[in-house]
Structures are given as structure tokens and as C-alpha cells.
Amino acid sequence: MPGLIPEPVLEQIRQSNDVVEVIGSYFPLKRAGANFRALCPFHKEKTPSFNVNPQKQIWHCFGCGTGGDVFTFVMKYENLDFMSAVRRLAERGGVKLEYEERAGEPARDQKESLLKLHDLAANFFHHNLMKEPNAAVAREYLKKRRITAEVAKKWRLGYSPGAWDGLIQHAAGKKFTTDLLAAGGLALERDRGDGFYDRFRGRLMFPICDEQGRAVGFSGRILTDEKDQPKYVNSPETPIFQKGRILFALDKARRAIIDEKYAIVCEGQVDTISCHEAGVENVVAPQGTALTEQHARILKRYAEEVVLMFDADAAGQNAIVRSAEPLWDAGLVIRVAVLPQGHDPDSFVKELGADALKLLLTKAPSFFVYLLDRLCQQHDPRSERGKVQIGRQMAEWLARIPTPILRATYAQQTAKRIDVGEDVLRKEVAKLTGGRRDRRTATEVDEQADGAAYIDAARPRGLPAEVMLLHVMLIDDRVLETAAERLDLAWLSESVASQTIQDVLRLYTSQQWNGPNALLNQPHSEGTSRLISELLLNSQVATKPEAIASDCLTTLEKQWNDKRSREIRKELERPGLSPQERNKLIGQQWELVHRNQKT
């Protein structure tokens, strides 16, 4: 992850992106008094309850409860993490990002230079394909694959010339060094003698983009019949390109995945492009690798279901099973679109048409049904050996299912298919379930460590006194001094409101508080965003915020005193207490009674 962005830079980005203008660029807003209003994009409704306040620069939907600031909106609407939303809005507002570098990470200026270099390389390759005579072989190949010039332009396809240093020379003219080209995987050092040469030569080039649509790597397809050359050459791992985290076409497919509520995963770039051009745009592909846990976590940001659509040959079908593992462990629903023999997605859609592809996707069976059918084709379910093989392999997958009802349903179907008792299969699954649960827990922990966005749905909203105290703290700075002096953090519950109160006081005591924006200018859970936006857009105005704060603090103190008194009474009933322990607890109890009388 990059370094932290200083608070003043975040505030500059916010001020450069008016929340009404940003949201209005996605869908129309209508003036409604002091606010703007629209139908909420995050849930179905007939009466507009989505409100945007230009004075406070926040938005909130009173129908589904979501809300926040301009950063939160872009995160939720585009399904981006906080840093990606910041970068998107910085670019929109013309603000140059500045980072506080973290030790041990590649310098931010190197990453920015590599992004500029890859943009230059993509333009260089694309120009060659579209204009240069030496790219005729590539244009002829695209013609055979029925990829038009318009499609090539849309996907920024290119051609790397056969010269040993075509890109190196072009980049040198733009002041990019060979060391930077080597760091970006675009140039290789010669085995003999000094100097470098182009990694990609005489190949059809597919630029690989990140979620923001920036070129971060390339995949080059050979256009000759040379036996000693690999069919594809891909960019290596670099500071801006990690193949286990990149999905081809995700920048173009993201919105369609959200709208369709599922993602389709193919094997190659041409397959993906053909599906998009046929009108099926929720399609992505891994970059020269099987799906990884990181891929699964990325896909889960956008949808809860994935359809695997790989080639119909044995290699493709084996890849389906391998790719299903991280998706299954991430808790995604998986279906499998089974193509007819001899077809891949590209040939299928071009021969049979877009409607046939959409029908195939609609009828795609669940991964469980696909796997059971496949195993029954590989092993005779009527033989003892076949029963054992099918039962053991299905048990491996059944053990990964976190929902007991679903696991029991699939176990029942498997047992019926191989004609064994359900209890036998369940015992086999039970041997594996514990380990699978541990593995799933580890994956979830990794996801949080990786910075993936998540909703703090498990944490309660907060006690009424906590929510009311937070409200007046957000709207009147005079309350902050009172809260800082009187509030004991032990009085607070484990809730969104209490955590937000602590965040406000932390910023206030460190002299970083400049109103709610100081709190919103940082990554936080969706629960926090929706609570802040709801309170700030609350139509009820607190006429005496200091008095309200005092009442809330008194209530919270009394509630904590009562809770602690109950705990002490239970401790006094514990057998084996020494006289010293008993006297200490009684003293604490009398102190609480005295404090309650004072409040």
C-alpha cells in the first residue's frame, strides 16, 4: 500500500470536488429546499429519499441508511477502496497527490514514473498497430479473429515492432531511462555485453490496466509459428503490477458487474473482449495465472456470485476446479457456464451470437452440480472405487461451505447420486470442517489487513445517550471541551457511536479538529459514514447543545455505575473470596452509590 496522504491534501481534494457536482455527474439531482434529492442508487425505491447537502458537503439516504461524504460516495458507487477513491477525486479536482512515504516500500515517485512509462508504451504499441507498415501481420491476425479497428482502438491494442530496441529508443526520446524500463519489466539486460533490449518484440500487445484504467503491464501474443517461442509473454511482477491482484478488463467491467450482480471469469484477453463487444460486459480474466485469494476478494467487492466460463477442453475444465477454490473460500456463489466441445467463449459468441451466450449464462449450473456431474463422468458412481473417489472429493468441497443448511442439502444430493447413506458422507465432511473453518477465518483476517472495504454491520449503532452526545459534538464545538473534561471512555459501549466519539475527542485533543470534515478525511467503516451523515442531515436542530451534552454524560455515567454495581454483586457471590477481596469490593460498591447520588 502507498504512504499516507497528509490531512491538508485530503481537505484540498474535498474542497476541489463539490459533493453535489460529483454525485450529479452520475445521476440527476433535483433541488429540494436546502438539499438536493434523488432516487437512491443503492436500493430500489419509488419516492426519493437520497439527500445531498451542499453546505455540509454530505449525503444520506433515509431509506436504506447509507451516507457519508464525497469520498464515501465514490467508494460505494464505484466499489473502490479509500485510497482509490482519493486518487480518482484528486485527478478530477486537479490536485497533485502527496504521500508520507512508509519505510521499506518503493518510492511513490518511482510508481508514478512507471505509470507514465506504461502509458507511453501503450500509446507507442497502439500507434504501431494502427499506422505502421510493419504491423500488417498483427492487423491481419485481428481481421481473422474478427476484431475491428474500432474495437482495437477501444481496447488500446498494439503491436511491438520486431526491432531489439524499438521501445527503448522511443522512451529515450521522452527522457525515460533504460533502468526504469527494466524496473517496469519492459526491457531486459543483455546476457552478453552491456545494454538492454525490449522484452516485447513482434507481438500483438494487450495492455493490462488496473481498476482505474491505467496501464500497469502488458501481455504479448506471438504472431508467427516459431516453435521455440512462448505463445504469450507477460509483464513480470513490478512495483505497479502484481498478476495475482490484477484482473483484465475490470476497469471496464466493474459497473456492469455491480448492475448484473455477478461477474463472469474467462481465461484470456480475446475471450473477454469478444464477450464485451457482444454486449456481455461483466466479464474479466486473470492475467496469466489461476485465480488467487486476492482475485476472489476483489471480485467480492462488486458481487456475491461468479460464473466461470473457460474453454471446453480438458485444460479449461481442470482450470475451473482450481479457480473455484479461492472463490469458494471467499464465500462467493459459483456457477459454471459449460461450453460445447471445441469452443472457447470467443468462438462461441462469434459463431452462435450474443443471445446464445446470454442463454448459456442464464442456464449455467451451480459449481456443486457441475463438480458432481464431472466426478461422476470421471468415476463410475456404481462401483465401490467410484463411490469412494467421488465421496472423498465432494467431501473436500462440502467441508468448505460455511452454511450448515446448504452443506446438508448438497451432502444429501451427493449421497443420493452415489447411493450411500447421508450419515456416512456427513462423517467424512465432519473430519474436514474444522480445518476449513480455520482457513476461512484466516482469509477474512487477511482481507481486513489488505485494506479491503467492509461494512461494520456487526457493531451496534450505539446507546441513545451516545448517539445524542455525538450529534451535539458534531454540530457545536463548545460541547467538545465539556466532553473532553467529563467523559470517561469506560462509560462507552462497543458501538459505532462510541468509536466515533473517541475519534472526535482524539482529533480535538491533538488540535486537529476542524469540524466533521476532519473526521471524514480518513478511511472508516460504512457504519461510521452512515451515522455521521444521518446526524448531520437530521432536520431536528438542538437548541441547547451544551445542556444536552451534560444530560447525556450524566446518563452514560449512571448507566456505567449501575452496570459496574451489578458486576460487583456477582463477584461478591463468588465462593472462596478472602476478607480483603470482599472488603475491597464493598468499598467500590459504596463509592459507586455515592457517585450515583451526586449525578
Coordinates of C-alpha atoms in Angstrom, one line a residue:
M1 CA 0.0 0.0 0.0
P2 CA 1.2 3.6 -0.6
G3 CA 2.1 6.0 2.1
L4 CA -0.4 8.1 4.0
I5 CA -1.9 11.2 2.4
P6 CA -1.5 14.3 4.6
E7 CA -4.6 15.8 6.1
P8 CA -4.3 19.2 4.3
V9 CA -4.1 17.3 0.9
L10 CA -7.2 15.4 1.7
E11 CA -9.0 18.6 2.6
Q12 CA -7.8 20.2 -0.6
I13 CA -9.2 17.2 -2.6
R14 CA -12.5 17.5 -0.8
Q15 CA -12.8 21.3 -1.5
S16 CA -12.0 20.7 -5.2
N17 CA -14.8 18.2 -5.5
D18 CA -18.2 19.6 -4.6
V19 CA -20.4 16.7 -3.5
V20 CA -23.4 18.0 -5.5
E21 CA -21.4 18.2 -8.7
V22 CA -19.7 14.8 -8.2
I23 CA -22.9 12.9 -7.4
G24 CA -24.7 14.9 -10.1
S25 CA -22.2 13.6 -12.7
Y26 CA -23.5 10.1 -12.0
F27 CA -27.3 10.8 -12.0
P28 CA -29.6 13.8 -11.9
L29 CA -30.3 15.6 -8.6
K30 CA -33.3 17.9 -8.0
R31 CA -33.3 20.9 -5.6
A32 CA -35.5 20.3 -2.5
G33 CA -35.2 23.2 -0.1
A34 CA -31.7 23.4 1.3
N35 CA -30.8 19.9 -0.1
F36 CA -30.8 18.1 -3.4
R37 CA -32.7 14.9 -3.8
A38 CA -32.9 11.8 -6.0
L39 CA -33.9 8.1 -6.0
C40 CA -31.3 6.2 -4.1
P41 CA -28.8 4.3 -6.4
F42 CA -28.1 1.8 -3.6
H43 CA -31.6 0.4 -3.1
K44 CA -34.9 0.3 -5.0
E45 CA -37.4 3.0 -4.1
K46 CA -40.3 4.9 -5.7
T47 CA -40.1 8.1 -3.6
P48 CA -36.7 9.9 -3.4
S49 CA -35.1 9.6 0.0
F50 CA -31.5 10.2 -1.2
N51 CA -30.4 13.7 0.1
V52 CA -27.3 15.7 -0.7
N53 CA -26.5 18.8 1.4
P54 CA -24.2 21.3 -0.4
Q55 CA -23.5 23.4 2.8
K56 CA -22.3 20.4 4.9
Q57 CA -20.9 18.5 1.8
I58 CA -22.5 15.2 2.8
W59 CA -25.2 12.8 1.5
H60 CA -27.5 10.4 3.2
C61 CA -30.4 8.1 2.2
F62 CA -33.1 8.0 4.8
G63 CA -34.5 4.9 3.1
C64 CA -31.5 2.4 3.4
G65 CA -29.4 4.4 5.9
T66 CA -26.3 4.8 3.8
G67 CA -24.4 8.0 3.8
G68 CA -21.2 9.9 4.1
D69 CA -19.1 12.5 2.2
V70 CA -17.8 12.7 -1.3
F71 CA -15.1 10.1 -0.7
T72 CA -17.6 7.7 0.7
F73 CA -19.9 8.1 -2.2
V74 CA -17.3 7.4 -4.8
M75 CA -16.1 4.4 -2.8
K76 CA -19.6 2.9 -2.6
Y77 CA -20.8 3.8 -6.1
E78 CA -17.6 2.7 -7.9
N79 CA -16.8 -0.1 -5.4
L80 CA -13.4 1.4 -4.7
D81 CA -11.3 1.3 -1.5
F82 CA -10.5 4.6 0.2
M83 CA -7.1 5.3 -1.5
S84 CA -8.5 4.5 -4.9
A85 CA -11.4 7.0 -4.3
V86 CA -8.9 9.6 -3.2
R87 CA -6.8 9.2 -6.3
R88 CA -9.9 9.3 -8.5
L89 CA -11.1 12.6 -6.9
A90 CA -7.6 14.1 -6.9
E91 CA -7.4 13.6 -10.6
R92 CA -10.9 15.0 -11.1
G93 CA -10.1 18.1 -9.0
G94 CA -6.6 18.6 -10.4
V95 CA -4.9 18.1 -7.1
K96 CA -1.4 16.6 -7.0
L97 CA -1.2 13.8 -4.5
E98 CA 1.5 14.0 -1.9
Y99 CA 2.4 11.0 0.3
E100 CA 4.2 10.4 3.5
E101 CA 6.4 7.5 2.5
R102 CA 6.5 4.3 4.5
A103 CA 9.8 2.7 5.2
G104 CA 10.7 -0.3 3.0
E105 CA 8.2 0.5 0.2
P106 CA 9.1 1.5 -3.4
A107 CA 9.2 5.3 -3.7
R108 CA 6.0 6.9 -4.8
D109 CA 7.8 8.9 -7.4
Q110 CA 9.0 5.7 -9.0
K111 CA 5.5 4.3 -9.1
E112 CA 4.2 7.5 -10.7
S113 CA 7.1 7.3 -13.3
L114 CA 6.3 3.7 -14.1
L115 CA 2.6 4.6 -14.7
K116 CA 3.7 7.3 -17.1
L117 CA 6.1 5.0 -18.8
H118 CA 3.4 2.3 -19.3
D119 CA 1.0 4.9 -20.7
L120 CA 3.7 6.0 -23.2
A121 CA 4.4 2.3 -24.1
A122 CA 0.7 1.6 -24.6
N123 CA 0.4 4.6 -26.9
F124 CA 3.6 3.5 -28.8
F125 CA 2.3 0.0 -29.3
H126 CA -1.1 1.2 -30.4
H127 CA 0.3 3.7 -32.9
N128 CA 2.4 1.0 -34.4
L129 CA -0.7 -1.3 -34.8
M130 CA -2.9 1.3 -36.4
K131 CA -0.3 3.1 -38.6
E132 CA 2.9 1.4 -39.2
P133 CA 3.5 -1.0 -42.2
N134 CA 5.5 -3.5 -40.1
A135 CA 2.3 -4.2 -38.1
A136 CA 0.5 -5.7 -41.1
V137 CA 0.9 -9.1 -39.7
A138 CA -0.9 -8.0 -36.5
R139 CA -3.7 -6.3 -38.4
E140 CA -4.2 -9.5 -40.5
Y141 CA -4.4 -11.6 -37.3
L142 CA -7.1 -9.3 -35.8
K143 CA -9.0 -9.4 -39.1
K144 CA -9.1 -13.2 -38.9
R145 CA -10.3 -13.0 -35.3
R146 CA -13.0 -10.6 -36.4
I147 CA -11.6 -7.8 -34.2
T148 CA -12.3 -4.5 -36.0
A149 CA -10.1 -1.3 -35.9
E150 CA -12.8 0.3 -33.7
V151 CA -12.5 -2.5 -31.2
A152 CA -8.7 -2.3 -31.3
K153 CA -8.9 1.4 -30.6
K154 CA -11.4 0.9 -27.7
W155 CA -9.2 -1.7 -26.1
R156 CA -5.9 0.1 -27.0
L157 CA -4.5 -3.0 -28.6
G158 CA -1.0 -2.6 -30.0
Y159 CA 1.9 -4.1 -31.8
S160 CA 5.5 -4.3 -30.6
P161 CA 7.9 -4.0 -33.5
G162 CA 10.4 -6.7 -34.2
A163 CA 13.4 -4.4 -33.5
W164 CA 15.5 -5.2 -30.5
D165 CA 15.2 -1.7 -29.0
G166 CA 12.2 -0.1 -30.6
L167 CA 10.5 0.8 -27.3
I168 CA 13.8 1.7 -25.6
Q169 CA 14.7 4.2 -28.3
H170 CA 11.2 5.7 -28.3
A171 CA 11.2 6.0 -24.5
A172 CA 14.7 7.5 -24.5
G173 CA 13.4 10.3 -26.7
K174 CA 10.9 11.1 -23.9
K175 CA 13.6 11.1 -21.2
F176 CA 12.8 7.6 -19.8
T177 CA 15.9 5.7 -18.8
T178 CA 16.6 2.0 -19.5
D179 CA 16.8 1.4 -15.8
L180 CA 13.2 2.5 -15.4
L181 CA 12.2 0.3 -18.4
A182 CA 13.9 -2.6 -16.7
A183 CA 12.2 -1.9 -13.4
G184 CA 8.9 -1.9 -15.2
G185 CA 9.6 -5.2 -17.0
L186 CA 9.6 -3.6 -20.4
A187 CA 13.4 -4.1 -21.0
L188 CA 15.8 -6.9 -20.2
E189 CA 19.6 -6.7 -19.6
R190 CA 21.7 -8.4 -22.3
D191 CA 23.4 -11.7 -21.3
R192 CA 26.5 -10.7 -23.2
G193 CA 27.9 -7.3 -23.3
D194 CA 26.3 -4.1 -22.0
G195 CA 22.9 -2.6 -22.6
F196 CA 19.3 -3.7 -22.7
Y197 CA 16.8 -4.9 -25.2
D198 CA 12.9 -4.8 -25.5
R199 CA 11.1 -7.6 -23.6
F200 CA 8.2 -7.5 -26.2
R201 CA 9.2 -7.9 -29.9
G202 CA 7.0 -8.7 -32.8
R203 CA 3.9 -9.4 -30.8
L204 CA 0.2 -8.3 -30.6
M205 CA 0.0 -6.3 -27.4
F206 CA -2.8 -6.3 -24.9
P207 CA -2.4 -3.5 -22.2
I208 CA -3.3 -4.7 -18.7
C209 CA -5.0 -2.0 -16.7
D210 CA -5.7 -1.5 -13.0
E211 CA -9.1 -0.7 -11.7
Q212 CA -8.6 2.9 -12.5
G213 CA -7.9 2.1 -16.2
R214 CA -4.2 2.9 -16.0
A215 CA -1.9 0.6 -18.0
V216 CA 0.3 -1.3 -15.5
G217 CA 1.5 -4.2 -17.6
F218 CA 1.2 -6.0 -20.9
S219 CA 0.5 -9.4 -22.5
G220 CA 2.1 -10.0 -25.9
R221 CA 0.9 -12.8 -28.2
I222 CA 3.2 -14.3 -30.8
L223 CA 2.1 -13.9 -34.4
T224 CA 4.4 -16.5 -36.1
D225 CA 4.8 -20.3 -36.0
E226 CA 8.2 -20.2 -34.2
K227 CA 8.3 -23.4 -32.1
D228 CA 11.0 -22.1 -29.7
Q229 CA 8.9 -19.0 -28.6
P230 CA 6.2 -19.0 -26.0
K231 CA 2.7 -18.2 -27.2
Y232 CA 2.3 -15.4 -24.7
V233 CA 4.9 -13.2 -23.0
N234 CA 3.6 -11.3 -19.9
S235 CA 5.0 -8.5 -17.8
P236 CA 6.8 -9.7 -14.7
E237 CA 6.0 -8.6 -11.2
T238 CA 6.8 -4.9 -10.7
P239 CA 6.0 -2.1 -8.2
I240 CA 2.8 -1.4 -10.1
F241 CA 1.9 -4.8 -11.4
Q242 CA 1.2 -7.9 -9.3
K243 CA -0.6 -10.5 -11.5
G244 CA -2.3 -12.1 -8.5
R245 CA -4.1 -8.9 -7.9
I246 CA -4.9 -7.8 -11.5
L247 CA -8.0 -8.8 -13.5
F248 CA -8.0 -7.9 -17.2
A249 CA -10.9 -5.6 -18.1
L250 CA -12.0 -5.0 -14.5
D251 CA -11.8 -1.2 -15.2
K252 CA -14.4 -1.7 -18.0
A253 CA -16.5 -4.4 -16.3
R254 CA -16.8 -3.0 -12.8
R255 CA -20.1 -1.1 -13.3
A256 CA -21.7 -4.0 -15.3
I257 CA -20.7 -6.4 -12.6
I258 CA -22.5 -4.3 -10.0
D259 CA -25.5 -3.8 -12.2
E260 CA -25.8 -7.5 -13.1
K261 CA -24.9 -8.6 -9.6
Y262 CA -22.4 -11.3 -10.8
A263 CA -19.0 -11.5 -12.5
I264 CA -18.0 -13.8 -15.4
V265 CA -14.4 -15.0 -15.5
C266 CA -12.8 -16.2 -18.7
E267 CA -9.3 -17.4 -19.4
G268 CA -7.9 -15.0 -22.0
Q269 CA -8.0 -11.4 -23.3
V270 CA -9.6 -12.2 -26.6
D271 CA -12.4 -14.2 -24.9
T272 CA -13.0 -11.2 -22.6
I273 CA -13.0 -8.7 -25.4
S274 CA -15.4 -10.7 -27.6
C275 CA -17.9 -11.0 -24.7
H276 CA -17.8 -7.3 -24.0
E277 CA -18.3 -6.5 -27.7
A278 CA -21.2 -8.9 -27.8
G279 CA -22.9 -6.8 -25.1
V280 CA -22.0 -9.1 -22.1
E281 CA -19.8 -6.6 -20.3
N282 CA -19.5 -8.1 -16.8
V283 CA -16.5 -10.2 -17.9
V284 CA -12.9 -10.3 -16.6
A285 CA -9.9 -12.6 -16.9
P286 CA -6.9 -13.4 -14.7
Q287 CA -3.5 -12.3 -16.1
G288 CA -1.6 -15.4 -16.9
T289 CA -2.3 -17.2 -13.7
A290 CA -5.1 -19.1 -11.9
L291 CA -7.5 -17.1 -9.7
T292 CA -5.9 -16.2 -6.4
E293 CA -7.3 -15.3 -3.0
Q294 CA -6.7 -11.7 -3.8
H295 CA -8.7 -12.0 -7.0
A296 CA -11.5 -13.5 -5.1
R297 CA -11.5 -10.7 -2.5
I298 CA -11.5 -8.1 -5.4
L299 CA -14.5 -9.8 -7.1
K300 CA -16.4 -9.9 -3.8
R301 CA -16.2 -6.1 -3.5
Y302 CA -18.5 -6.0 -6.6
A303 CA -20.8 -9.1 -6.4
E304 CA -21.6 -12.2 -4.4
E305 CA -21.7 -14.5 -7.4
V306 CA -19.1 -15.6 -10.1
V307 CA -19.7 -17.5 -13.3
L308 CA -16.6 -19.4 -14.6
M309 CA -16.6 -19.8 -18.4
F310 CA -13.4 -21.5 -19.5
D311 CA -12.5 -23.5 -22.6
A312 CA -14.3 -26.8 -23.2
D313 CA -11.1 -28.8 -23.4
A314 CA -9.6 -30.8 -20.5
A315 CA -7.2 -28.0 -19.6
G316 CA -10.0 -25.5 -19.3
Q317 CA -12.2 -27.8 -17.2
N318 CA -9.3 -28.5 -14.9
A319 CA -8.8 -24.8 -14.5
I320 CA -12.4 -24.4 -13.4
V321 CA -11.8 -26.6 -10.4
R322 CA -8.6 -24.8 -9.5
S323 CA -10.2 -21.4 -9.9
A324 CA -13.2 -22.3 -7.8
E325 CA -11.1 -22.9 -4.7
P326 CA -10.3 -19.3 -3.7
L327 CA -13.8 -18.2 -4.8
W328 CA -15.4 -20.8 -2.7
D329 CA -13.2 -20.0 0.3
A330 CA -14.1 -16.3 0.0
G331 CA -17.8 -17.2 0.3
L332 CA -18.8 -16.4 -3.3
V333 CA -21.6 -18.3 -5.0
I334 CA -20.1 -20.1 -8.1
R335 CA -21.8 -21.2 -11.3
V336 CA -20.2 -22.8 -14.3
A337 CA -21.1 -22.0 -17.9
V338 CA -20.3 -25.2 -19.8
L339 CA -19.3 -24.5 -23.4
P340 CA -19.8 -27.1 -26.2
Q341 CA -16.8 -29.2 -27.1
G342 CA -14.4 -27.4 -29.4
H343 CA -15.4 -23.9 -28.3
D344 CA -14.0 -21.2 -26.2
P345 CA -16.0 -18.0 -25.3
D346 CA -14.6 -16.1 -28.3
S347 CA -15.5 -18.8 -30.9
F348 CA -18.9 -19.5 -29.2
V349 CA -20.1 -15.9 -29.3
K350 CA -18.9 -15.3 -32.8
E351 CA -20.4 -18.5 -34.2
L352 CA -23.7 -18.6 -32.3
G353 CA -24.2 -15.0 -31.3
A354 CA -24.8 -12.9 -28.2
D355 CA -28.2 -14.3 -27.5
A356 CA -26.9 -17.8 -27.3
L357 CA -24.1 -16.7 -24.9
K358 CA -26.7 -15.0 -22.6
L359 CA -28.8 -18.1 -22.6
L360 CA -25.8 -20.2 -21.8
L361 CA -25.0 -17.9 -18.8
T362 CA -28.6 -18.0 -17.6
K363 CA -28.7 -21.8 -17.6
A364 CA -25.2 -22.1 -16.0
P365 CA -25.5 -24.7 -13.2
S366 CA -24.1 -24.2 -9.7
F367 CA -20.5 -25.3 -9.2
F368 CA -21.6 -28.0 -6.9
V369 CA -23.8 -29.6 -9.7
Y370 CA -21.1 -29.2 -12.2
L371 CA -18.5 -30.8 -10.0
L372 CA -20.7 -33.7 -9.1
D373 CA -21.5 -34.3 -12.8
R374 CA -17.8 -34.1 -13.7
L375 CA -16.7 -36.5 -11.0
C376 CA -19.5 -39.0 -12.0
Q377 CA -18.2 -38.9 -15.5
Q378 CA -14.6 -39.5 -14.4
H379 CA -15.5 -42.3 -11.9
D380 CA -18.3 -44.9 -12.0
P381 CA -20.7 -44.0 -9.2
R382 CA -22.0 -47.6 -9.2
S383 CA -18.6 -49.1 -8.4
E384 CA -17.1 -49.2 -4.9
R385 CA -13.9 -47.5 -6.1
G386 CA -16.0 -44.8 -7.8
K387 CA -18.1 -44.2 -4.7
V388 CA -15.0 -43.7 -2.6
Q389 CA -13.4 -41.3 -5.1
I390 CA -16.5 -39.2 -5.7
G391 CA -17.4 -39.1 -2.0
R392 CA -14.0 -38.1 -0.8
Q393 CA -13.6 -35.3 -3.4
M394 CA -17.1 -34.0 -2.8
A395 CA -16.5 -34.0 1.0
E396 CA -13.4 -31.8 0.5
W397 CA -15.7 -29.2 -1.1
L398 CA -18.6 -29.7 1.2
A399 CA -16.4 -29.0 4.2
R400 CA -15.7 -25.5 2.8
I401 CA -19.4 -24.5 2.9
P402 CA -20.0 -22.2 5.9
T403 CA -23.8 -22.6 5.9
P404 CA -24.9 -25.8 7.7
I405 CA -28.3 -25.9 5.8
L406 CA -26.5 -25.6 2.4
R407 CA -23.9 -28.1 3.4
A408 CA -26.6 -30.6 4.4
T409 CA -28.5 -30.1 1.2
Y410 CA -25.5 -30.7 -1.0
A411 CA -24.5 -33.7 1.1
Q412 CA -27.9 -35.2 0.6
Q413 CA -27.7 -34.8 -3.2
T414 CA -24.2 -36.3 -3.3
A415 CA -25.2 -39.3 -1.1
K416 CA -28.2 -39.9 -3.4
R417 CA -26.1 -39.7 -6.5
I418 CA -23.6 -42.3 -5.3
D419 CA -26.2 -44.3 -3.4
V420 CA -24.7 -44.2 0.1
G421 CA -26.2 -43.2 3.4
E422 CA -26.1 -39.5 4.2
D423 CA -24.7 -40.1 7.7
V424 CA -21.6 -41.7 6.1
L425 CA -20.9 -38.7 3.9
R426 CA -21.6 -36.3 6.8
K427 CA -19.0 -38.1 8.9
E428 CA -16.5 -37.7 6.1
V429 CA -17.3 -34.0 5.9
A430 CA -17.1 -33.5 9.7
K431 CA -13.5 -34.7 9.7
L432 CA -12.6 -31.7 7.4
T433 CA -15.0 -29.0 8.6
G434 CA -12.9 -27.7 11.5
G435 CA -9.8 -27.1 9.4
R436 CA -11.8 -25.4 6.6
R437 CA -13.3 -23.0 9.1
D438 CA -9.9 -22.1 10.4
R439 CA -8.8 -21.4 6.8
R440 CA -11.8 -19.2 6.1
T441 CA -11.2 -17.2 9.3
A442 CA -7.6 -16.6 8.2
T443 CA -8.8 -15.4 4.8
E444 CA -11.2 -12.9 6.4
V445 CA -8.3 -11.6 8.6
D446 CA -6.1 -11.2 5.5
E447 CA -8.9 -9.3 3.8
Q448 CA -9.0 -6.7 6.6
A449 CA -5.2 -6.5 6.7
D450 CA -5.2 -5.9 2.9
G451 CA -7.3 -2.8 3.3
A452 CA -10.4 -4.2 1.6
A453 CA -13.5 -2.1 2.2
Y454 CA -16.0 -3.8 4.6
I455 CA -19.3 -2.8 6.3
D456 CA -19.2 -2.6 10.1
A457 CA -22.6 -4.3 10.3
A458 CA -21.8 -6.5 13.3
R459 CA -21.2 -3.4 15.6
P460 CA -24.4 -1.9 17.1
R461 CA -25.3 1.7 16.4
G462 CA -24.9 2.8 20.0
L463 CA -26.8 3.7 23.1
P464 CA -29.3 6.6 22.7
A465 CA -27.2 8.8 25.0
E466 CA -24.1 8.0 22.9
V467 CA -25.8 8.9 19.6
M468 CA -27.3 12.1 21.1
L469 CA -23.9 13.1 22.5
L470 CA -22.2 12.5 19.2
H471 CA -24.8 14.6 17.4
V472 CA -24.2 17.7 19.5
M473 CA -20.4 17.2 19.4
L474 CA -20.6 17.3 15.6
I475 CA -22.7 20.5 15.4
D476 CA -21.3 22.6 18.3
D477 CA -17.6 22.8 19.1
R478 CA -18.4 24.2 22.6
V479 CA -19.5 20.7 23.6
L480 CA -16.1 19.2 22.8
E481 CA -14.4 20.9 25.8
T482 CA -17.1 19.6 28.2
A483 CA -16.9 16.1 26.8
A484 CA -13.1 16.1 26.9
E485 CA -13.2 17.1 30.6
R486 CA -16.0 14.9 31.9
L487 CA -16.2 11.8 29.7
D488 CA -14.6 8.6 31.0
L489 CA -14.1 6.3 28.0
A490 CA -15.1 3.3 30.2
W491 CA -18.6 4.7 30.1
L492 CA -18.9 4.0 26.4
S493 CA -20.2 0.8 24.8
E494 CA -18.7 -1.1 21.9
S495 CA -20.6 0.7 19.2
V496 CA -20.2 2.8 16.1
A497 CA -21.3 5.9 18.0
S498 CA -18.8 5.3 20.9
Q499 CA -15.9 4.7 18.5
T500 CA -16.8 7.9 16.6
I501 CA -17.0 9.9 19.8
Q502 CA -13.5 8.7 20.7
D503 CA -12.2 9.7 17.2
V504 CA -13.7 13.2 17.6
L505 CA -12.0 13.6 21.0
R506 CA -8.7 12.3 19.7
L507 CA -8.7 14.9 16.9
Y508 CA -9.9 17.6 19.3
T509 CA -7.2 17.0 22.0
S510 CA -4.5 16.8 19.3
Q511 CA -5.7 20.1 17.9
Q512 CA -6.6 18.6 14.5
W513 CA -10.4 19.1 14.8
N514 CA -11.8 21.5 12.2
G515 CA -15.3 20.2 12.2
P516 CA -16.8 16.9 10.8
N517 CA -14.5 17.1 7.8
A518 CA -11.6 16.3 10.0
L519 CA -13.3 13.0 10.8
L520 CA -14.4 12.2 7.3
N521 CA -11.0 12.9 5.8
Q522 CA -9.8 9.4 6.7
P523 CA -10.8 5.7 5.9
H524 CA -13.6 4.4 8.1
S525 CA -16.3 1.8 8.2
E526 CA -19.5 2.3 6.3
G527 CA -21.3 2.2 9.7
T528 CA -19.4 5.3 10.7
S529 CA -20.2 7.2 7.5
R530 CA -23.9 6.5 7.6
L531 CA -24.2 7.5 11.2
I532 CA -22.3 10.8 10.7
S533 CA -24.3 11.7 7.6
E534 CA -27.6 10.9 9.3
L535 CA -26.9 13.0 12.3
L536 CA -25.6 16.0 10.2
L537 CA -28.7 15.9 8.0
N538 CA -31.1 15.5 10.9
S539 CA -33.8 18.1 10.5
Q540 CA -34.1 18.5 14.3
V541 CA -31.9 21.3 15.5
A542 CA -30.6 21.1 19.0
T543 CA -31.4 24.4 20.7
K544 CA -29.3 23.8 23.8
P545 CA -26.4 21.6 22.8
E546 CA -24.4 22.1 25.9
A547 CA -27.3 21.2 28.2
I548 CA -28.0 18.1 26.1
A549 CA -24.3 17.1 26.3
S550 CA -24.4 17.4 30.1
D551 CA -27.5 15.3 30.3
C552 CA -26.0 12.6 28.0
L553 CA -22.8 12.5 30.1
T554 CA -24.8 12.1 33.3
T555 CA -26.8 9.3 31.8
L556 CA -23.8 7.5 30.5
E557 CA -22.0 7.8 33.9
K558 CA -25.1 6.5 35.7
Q559 CA -25.6 3.6 33.3
W560 CA -21.9 2.6 33.8
N561 CA -22.2 2.9 37.5
D562 CA -25.3 0.6 37.5
K563 CA -23.6 -1.9 35.3
R564 CA -20.5 -2.0 37.5
S565 CA -22.6 -2.4 40.6
R566 CA -24.3 -5.5 39.1
E567 CA -20.9 -6.9 38.3
I568 CA -19.7 -6.3 41.9
R569 CA -22.8 -8.0 43.3
K570 CA -22.0 -11.1 41.2
E571 CA -18.4 -11.0 42.3
L572 CA -19.4 -10.9 46.0
E573 CA -21.4 -14.1 45.5
R574 CA -18.4 -15.9 44.2
P575 CA -17.3 -18.6 46.7
G576 CA -13.9 -18.5 48.3
L577 CA -13.5 -14.7 48.5
S578 CA -10.9 -13.6 51.0
P579 CA -11.9 -11.0 53.6
Q580 CA -9.5 -8.5 51.9
E581 CA -11.1 -9.1 48.5
R582 CA -14.6 -8.8 49.9
N583 CA -13.8 -5.5 51.7
K584 CA -12.3 -4.1 48.6
L585 CA -15.4 -4.9 46.5
I586 CA -17.8 -3.5 49.2
G587 CA -15.7 -0.3 49.2
Q588 CA -16.0 0.0 45.4
Q589 CA -19.8 -0.6 45.7
W590 CA -20.2 2.2 48.3
E591 CA -18.2 4.6 46.0
L592 CA -20.5 3.8 43.1
V593 CA -23.6 4.5 45.3
H594 CA -22.0 7.9 46.3
R595 CA -21.3 8.8 42.7
N596 CA -24.8 7.9 41.6
Q597 CA -26.2 10.2 44.4
K598 CA -24.0 13.1 43.1
T599 CA -25.2 12.6 39.5

